XYZ file of C-alpha atoms in Angstrom:
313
model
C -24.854 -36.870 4.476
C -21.950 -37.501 6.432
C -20.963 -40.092 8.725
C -20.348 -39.622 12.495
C -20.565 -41.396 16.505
C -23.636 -41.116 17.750
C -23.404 -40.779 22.145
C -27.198 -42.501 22.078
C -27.019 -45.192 19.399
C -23.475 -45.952 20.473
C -22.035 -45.964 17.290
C -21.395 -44.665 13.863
C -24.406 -43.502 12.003
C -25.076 -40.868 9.443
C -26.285 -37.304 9.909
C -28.726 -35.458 8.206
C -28.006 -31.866 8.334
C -31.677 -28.975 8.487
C -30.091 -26.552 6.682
C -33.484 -24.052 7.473
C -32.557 -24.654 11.587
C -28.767 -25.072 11.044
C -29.204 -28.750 13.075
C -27.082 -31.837 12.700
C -29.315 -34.610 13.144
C -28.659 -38.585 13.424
C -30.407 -40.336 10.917
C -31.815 -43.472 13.098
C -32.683 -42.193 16.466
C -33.463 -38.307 15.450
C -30.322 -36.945 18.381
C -29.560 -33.220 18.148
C -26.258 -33.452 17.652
C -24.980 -29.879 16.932
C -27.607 -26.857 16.897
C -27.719 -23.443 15.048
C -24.264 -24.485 13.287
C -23.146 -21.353 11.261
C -23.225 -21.668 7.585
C -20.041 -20.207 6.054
C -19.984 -20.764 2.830
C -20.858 -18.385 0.163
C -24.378 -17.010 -0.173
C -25.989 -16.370 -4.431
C -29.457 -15.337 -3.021
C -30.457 -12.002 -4.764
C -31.993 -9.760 -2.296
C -33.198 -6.721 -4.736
C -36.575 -6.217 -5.708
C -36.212 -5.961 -9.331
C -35.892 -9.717 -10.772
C -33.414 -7.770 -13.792
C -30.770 -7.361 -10.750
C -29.175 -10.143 -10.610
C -26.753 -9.118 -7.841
C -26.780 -10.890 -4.693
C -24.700 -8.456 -2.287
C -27.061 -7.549 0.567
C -24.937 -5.502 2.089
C -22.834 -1.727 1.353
C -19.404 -1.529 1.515
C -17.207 -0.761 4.752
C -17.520 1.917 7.484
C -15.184 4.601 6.230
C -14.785 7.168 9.069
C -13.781 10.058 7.312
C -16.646 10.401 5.564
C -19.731 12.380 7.154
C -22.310 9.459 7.248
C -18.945 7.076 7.652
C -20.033 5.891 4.308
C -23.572 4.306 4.954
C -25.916 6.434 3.162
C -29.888 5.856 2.870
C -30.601 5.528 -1.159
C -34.226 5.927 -1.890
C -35.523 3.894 -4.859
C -36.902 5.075 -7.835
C -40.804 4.569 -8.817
C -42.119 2.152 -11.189
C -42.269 5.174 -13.634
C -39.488 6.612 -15.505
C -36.411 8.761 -13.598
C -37.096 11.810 -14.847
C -39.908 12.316 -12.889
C -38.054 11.430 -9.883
C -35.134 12.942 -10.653
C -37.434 16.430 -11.068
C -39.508 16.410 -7.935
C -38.327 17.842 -4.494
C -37.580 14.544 -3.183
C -35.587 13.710 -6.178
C -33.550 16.647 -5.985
C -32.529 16.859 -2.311
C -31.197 12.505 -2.889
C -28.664 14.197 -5.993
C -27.616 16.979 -4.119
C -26.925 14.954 -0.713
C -24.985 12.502 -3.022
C -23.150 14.682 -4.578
C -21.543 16.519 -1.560
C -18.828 14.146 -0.836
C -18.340 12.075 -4.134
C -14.747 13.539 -4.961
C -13.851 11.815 -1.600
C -15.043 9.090 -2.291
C -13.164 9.067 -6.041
C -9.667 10.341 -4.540
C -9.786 7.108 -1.488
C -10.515 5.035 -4.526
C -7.642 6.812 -6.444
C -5.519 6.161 -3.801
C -6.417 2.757 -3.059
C -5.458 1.816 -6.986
C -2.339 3.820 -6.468
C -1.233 1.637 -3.119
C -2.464 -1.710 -5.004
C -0.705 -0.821 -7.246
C 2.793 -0.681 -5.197
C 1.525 -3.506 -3.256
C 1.669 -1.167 0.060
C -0.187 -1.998 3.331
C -3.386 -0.645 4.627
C -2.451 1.034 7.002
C -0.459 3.207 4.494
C -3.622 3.684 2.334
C -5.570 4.821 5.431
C -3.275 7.168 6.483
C -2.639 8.902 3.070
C -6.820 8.867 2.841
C -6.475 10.865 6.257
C -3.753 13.342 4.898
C -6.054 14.063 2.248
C -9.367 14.762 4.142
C -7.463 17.072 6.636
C -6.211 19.273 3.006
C -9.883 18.810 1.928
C -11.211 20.512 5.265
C -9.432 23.349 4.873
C -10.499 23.571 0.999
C -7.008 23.854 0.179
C -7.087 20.903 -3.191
C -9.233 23.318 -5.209
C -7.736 24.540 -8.315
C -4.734 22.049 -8.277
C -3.612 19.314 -9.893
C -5.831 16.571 -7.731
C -3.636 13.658 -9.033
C -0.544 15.190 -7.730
C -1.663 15.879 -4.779
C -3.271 12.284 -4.048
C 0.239 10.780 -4.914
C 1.467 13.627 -2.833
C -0.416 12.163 0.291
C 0.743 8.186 -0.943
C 4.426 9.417 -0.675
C 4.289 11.452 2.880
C 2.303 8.421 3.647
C 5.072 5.888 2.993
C 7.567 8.130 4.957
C 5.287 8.640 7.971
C 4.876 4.978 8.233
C 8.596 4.264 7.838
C 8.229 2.803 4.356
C 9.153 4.764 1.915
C 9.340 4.889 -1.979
C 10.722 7.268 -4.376
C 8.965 10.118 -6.176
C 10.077 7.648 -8.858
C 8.240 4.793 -7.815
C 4.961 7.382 -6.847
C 4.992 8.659 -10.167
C 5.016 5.723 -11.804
C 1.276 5.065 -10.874
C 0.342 8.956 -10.411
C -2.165 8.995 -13.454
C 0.364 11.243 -15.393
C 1.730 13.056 -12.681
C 5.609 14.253 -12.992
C 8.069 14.229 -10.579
C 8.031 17.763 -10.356
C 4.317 18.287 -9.995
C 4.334 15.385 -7.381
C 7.310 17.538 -5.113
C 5.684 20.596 -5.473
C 2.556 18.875 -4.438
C 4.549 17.260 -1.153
C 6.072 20.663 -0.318
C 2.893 22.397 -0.646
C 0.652 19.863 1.879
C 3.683 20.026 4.365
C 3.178 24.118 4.554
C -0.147 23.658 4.405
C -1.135 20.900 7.036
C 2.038 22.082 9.319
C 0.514 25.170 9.833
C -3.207 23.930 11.063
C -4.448 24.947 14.024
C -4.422 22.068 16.941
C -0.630 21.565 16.578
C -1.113 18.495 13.634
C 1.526 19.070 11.678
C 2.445 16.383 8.931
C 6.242 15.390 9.710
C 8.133 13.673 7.363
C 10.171 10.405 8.853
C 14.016 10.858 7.814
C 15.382 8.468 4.955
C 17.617 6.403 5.044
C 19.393 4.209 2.771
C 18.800 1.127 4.117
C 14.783 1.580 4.025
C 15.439 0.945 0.630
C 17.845 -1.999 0.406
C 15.520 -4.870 0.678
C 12.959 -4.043 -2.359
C 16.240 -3.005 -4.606
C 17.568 -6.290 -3.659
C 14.748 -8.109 -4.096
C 13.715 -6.772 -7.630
C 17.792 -7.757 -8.663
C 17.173 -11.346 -7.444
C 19.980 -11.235 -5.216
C 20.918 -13.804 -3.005
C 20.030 -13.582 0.940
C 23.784 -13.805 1.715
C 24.593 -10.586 -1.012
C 21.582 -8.966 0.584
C 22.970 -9.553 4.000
C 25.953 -8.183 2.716
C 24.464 -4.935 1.225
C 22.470 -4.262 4.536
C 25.832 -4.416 6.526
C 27.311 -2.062 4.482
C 25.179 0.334 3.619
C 23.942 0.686 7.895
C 28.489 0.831 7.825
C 28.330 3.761 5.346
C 26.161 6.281 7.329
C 29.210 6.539 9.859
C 31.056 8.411 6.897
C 30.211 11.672 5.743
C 28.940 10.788 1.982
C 27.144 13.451 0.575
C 24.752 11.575 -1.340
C 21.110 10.914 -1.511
C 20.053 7.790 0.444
C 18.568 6.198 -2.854
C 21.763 6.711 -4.738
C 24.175 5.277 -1.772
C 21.942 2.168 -1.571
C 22.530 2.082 -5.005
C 26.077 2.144 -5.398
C 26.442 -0.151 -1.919
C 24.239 -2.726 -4.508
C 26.767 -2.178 -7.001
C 29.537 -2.933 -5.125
C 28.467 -6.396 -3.317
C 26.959 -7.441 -6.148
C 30.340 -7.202 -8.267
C 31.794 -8.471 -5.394
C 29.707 -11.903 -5.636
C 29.906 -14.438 -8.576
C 26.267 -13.215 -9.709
C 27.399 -9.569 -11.143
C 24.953 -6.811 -11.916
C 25.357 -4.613 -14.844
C 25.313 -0.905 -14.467
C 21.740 -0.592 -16.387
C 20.454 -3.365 -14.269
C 20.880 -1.323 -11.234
C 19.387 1.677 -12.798
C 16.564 -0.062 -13.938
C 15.783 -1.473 -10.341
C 16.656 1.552 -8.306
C 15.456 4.558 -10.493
C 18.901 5.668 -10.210
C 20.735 7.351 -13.325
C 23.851 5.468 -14.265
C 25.774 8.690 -14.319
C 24.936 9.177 -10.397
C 25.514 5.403 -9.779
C 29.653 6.263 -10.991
C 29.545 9.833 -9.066
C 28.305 8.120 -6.337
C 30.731 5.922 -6.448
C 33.541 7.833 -6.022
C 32.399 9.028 -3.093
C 32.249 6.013 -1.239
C 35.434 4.227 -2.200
C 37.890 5.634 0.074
C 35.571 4.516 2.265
C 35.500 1.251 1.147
C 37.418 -0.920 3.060
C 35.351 -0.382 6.262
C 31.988 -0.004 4.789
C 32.321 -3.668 2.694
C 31.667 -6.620 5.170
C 35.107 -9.028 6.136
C 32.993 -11.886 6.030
C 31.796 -11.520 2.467
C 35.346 -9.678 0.776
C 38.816 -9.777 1.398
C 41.011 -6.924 0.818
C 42.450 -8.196 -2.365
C 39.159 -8.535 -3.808
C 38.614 -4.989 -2.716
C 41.150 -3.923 -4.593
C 40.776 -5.335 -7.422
C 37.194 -3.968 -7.765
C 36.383 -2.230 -10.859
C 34.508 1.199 -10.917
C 31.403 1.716 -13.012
């Protein structure tokens, strides 16, 4: 019981709530107060019809629309007897069969969505990669290659398409064993694929750029928000110059360079570690940016003399 005004007795009175009618009653003159009041808190009925299943979902999982029955399937129970019998007869049969048609679907979506839990990425990242790989499924163009490559294959084109990407690094790392290689050859492969379908849906590959990355390197360095600020200036600054570098690897050297820059330095291997970038690229890289460096570092953040006095990796 709670306590609440009451418009006939004129005052404060308690309610008595009829949970079977979902009405909020007062407890002295019997007033209606509030009528088929929604019950939103969490329901541990068990619906089944076997009093061993203690379970008390009472409803399948989401609509998925690339599946052929968008995922809500019929499942006919079992007798009282035992399953062989079922599992023999016609009826029996047909159920397995029907079941079976789209279950390595169903396995590579839930493959995927580990994979993009995984790298904490969006949904609409997960859905998209799902859709990449049901349009290589129609064609029957996964058999007889390596299906975890090619499910990281569709996370990766994913995360360009929707203008966040991650490195065939960071893929791999939660590609079920996967290498680098096998994952590229995988990408290449549902690009000719896909970009030749008929209809004119081609899978096109967002351009990278170096400052898609800068945020998450950043951020996994524990940088302050005025270095990041910093490295976001300069490395938008550096693709006015000609540096014939990856994107990955000239975020990674623009991170080098503000960070030593700041009182809170980064080491080499620190940088490495959080980028995926080899150390010996991080110094190559390097080199290619520093005559550069005067206009790419922000004013605000370095002088000229600290500039100068920077020391290379």
């Amino acid at each position: 019981m709670s306590d609440a005004y009451c418009t006939d007795c004129k005052k404060e009175t308690e309610l008595v709530f009829d949970h079977s009618a979902g009405d909020t009653l007062c407890s002295e003159c019997g007033l209606v107060l509030e009528s088929h009041s929604i019950d939103e808190t969490s329901e541990w009925r068990t619906f089944a019809n076997e009093s061993s299943n203690a379970d008390p979902n009472r409803v399948g999982g989401p609509t998925n629309p690339l599946l052929r029955d968008s995922g809500l399937t019929t499942v006919i129970a079992k007798p009282n007897g035992s399953s062989g019998d079922f599992l023999s007869s016609s009826l029996g049969r047909w159920q397995n069969r029907n079941s079976n048609s789209e279950r390595g679907l169903i396995q590579a979506f839930k493959t995927i969505a580990t994979m993009s839990d995984r790298l904490g990425l969006v949904a609409t990242i997960k859905d998209r990669a799902n859709e990449i790989f049901k349009r290589l499924e129609d064609q029957k163009s996964s058999r007889g290659r390596n299906q975890d490559a090619l499910l990281a294959a569709c996370l990766y084109i994913s995360c360009r398409q929707e203008d966040k990407p991650r490195t065939i690094k960071e893929i791999c790392s939660v590609a079920n064993g996967a290498s680098k290689k096998e994952i590229g050859r995988a990408k290449d492969y549902i690009v000719k694929t896909l970009g030749l379908e008929p209809g004119g849906q081609s899978v096109e590959l967002g351009a990278i750029h170096a400052g898609d990355f800068m945020r998450r390197f950043c951020s996994n360095l524990g940088m302050s928000q005025q270095a990041v600020k910093a490295a976001q200036e300069a490395v938008k600054k550096s693709e006015e110059f000609d540096i014939r570098r990856s994107p990955i690897s000239i975020a990674a050297v623009v991170i080098y360079i503000i960070t030593q820059l700041s009182d809170d330095k980064k080491s080499l291997k620190d940088i490495s570690t959080a980028t995926g970038v080899a150390e010996g690229t991080i110094r190559n890289s390097y080199k290619d940016l520093y005559p550069h460096l005067s206009k790419i570092a922000p004013s605000w953040y370095a002088k000229e003399e600290d500039l100068k006095n920077l020391s290379s990796p």
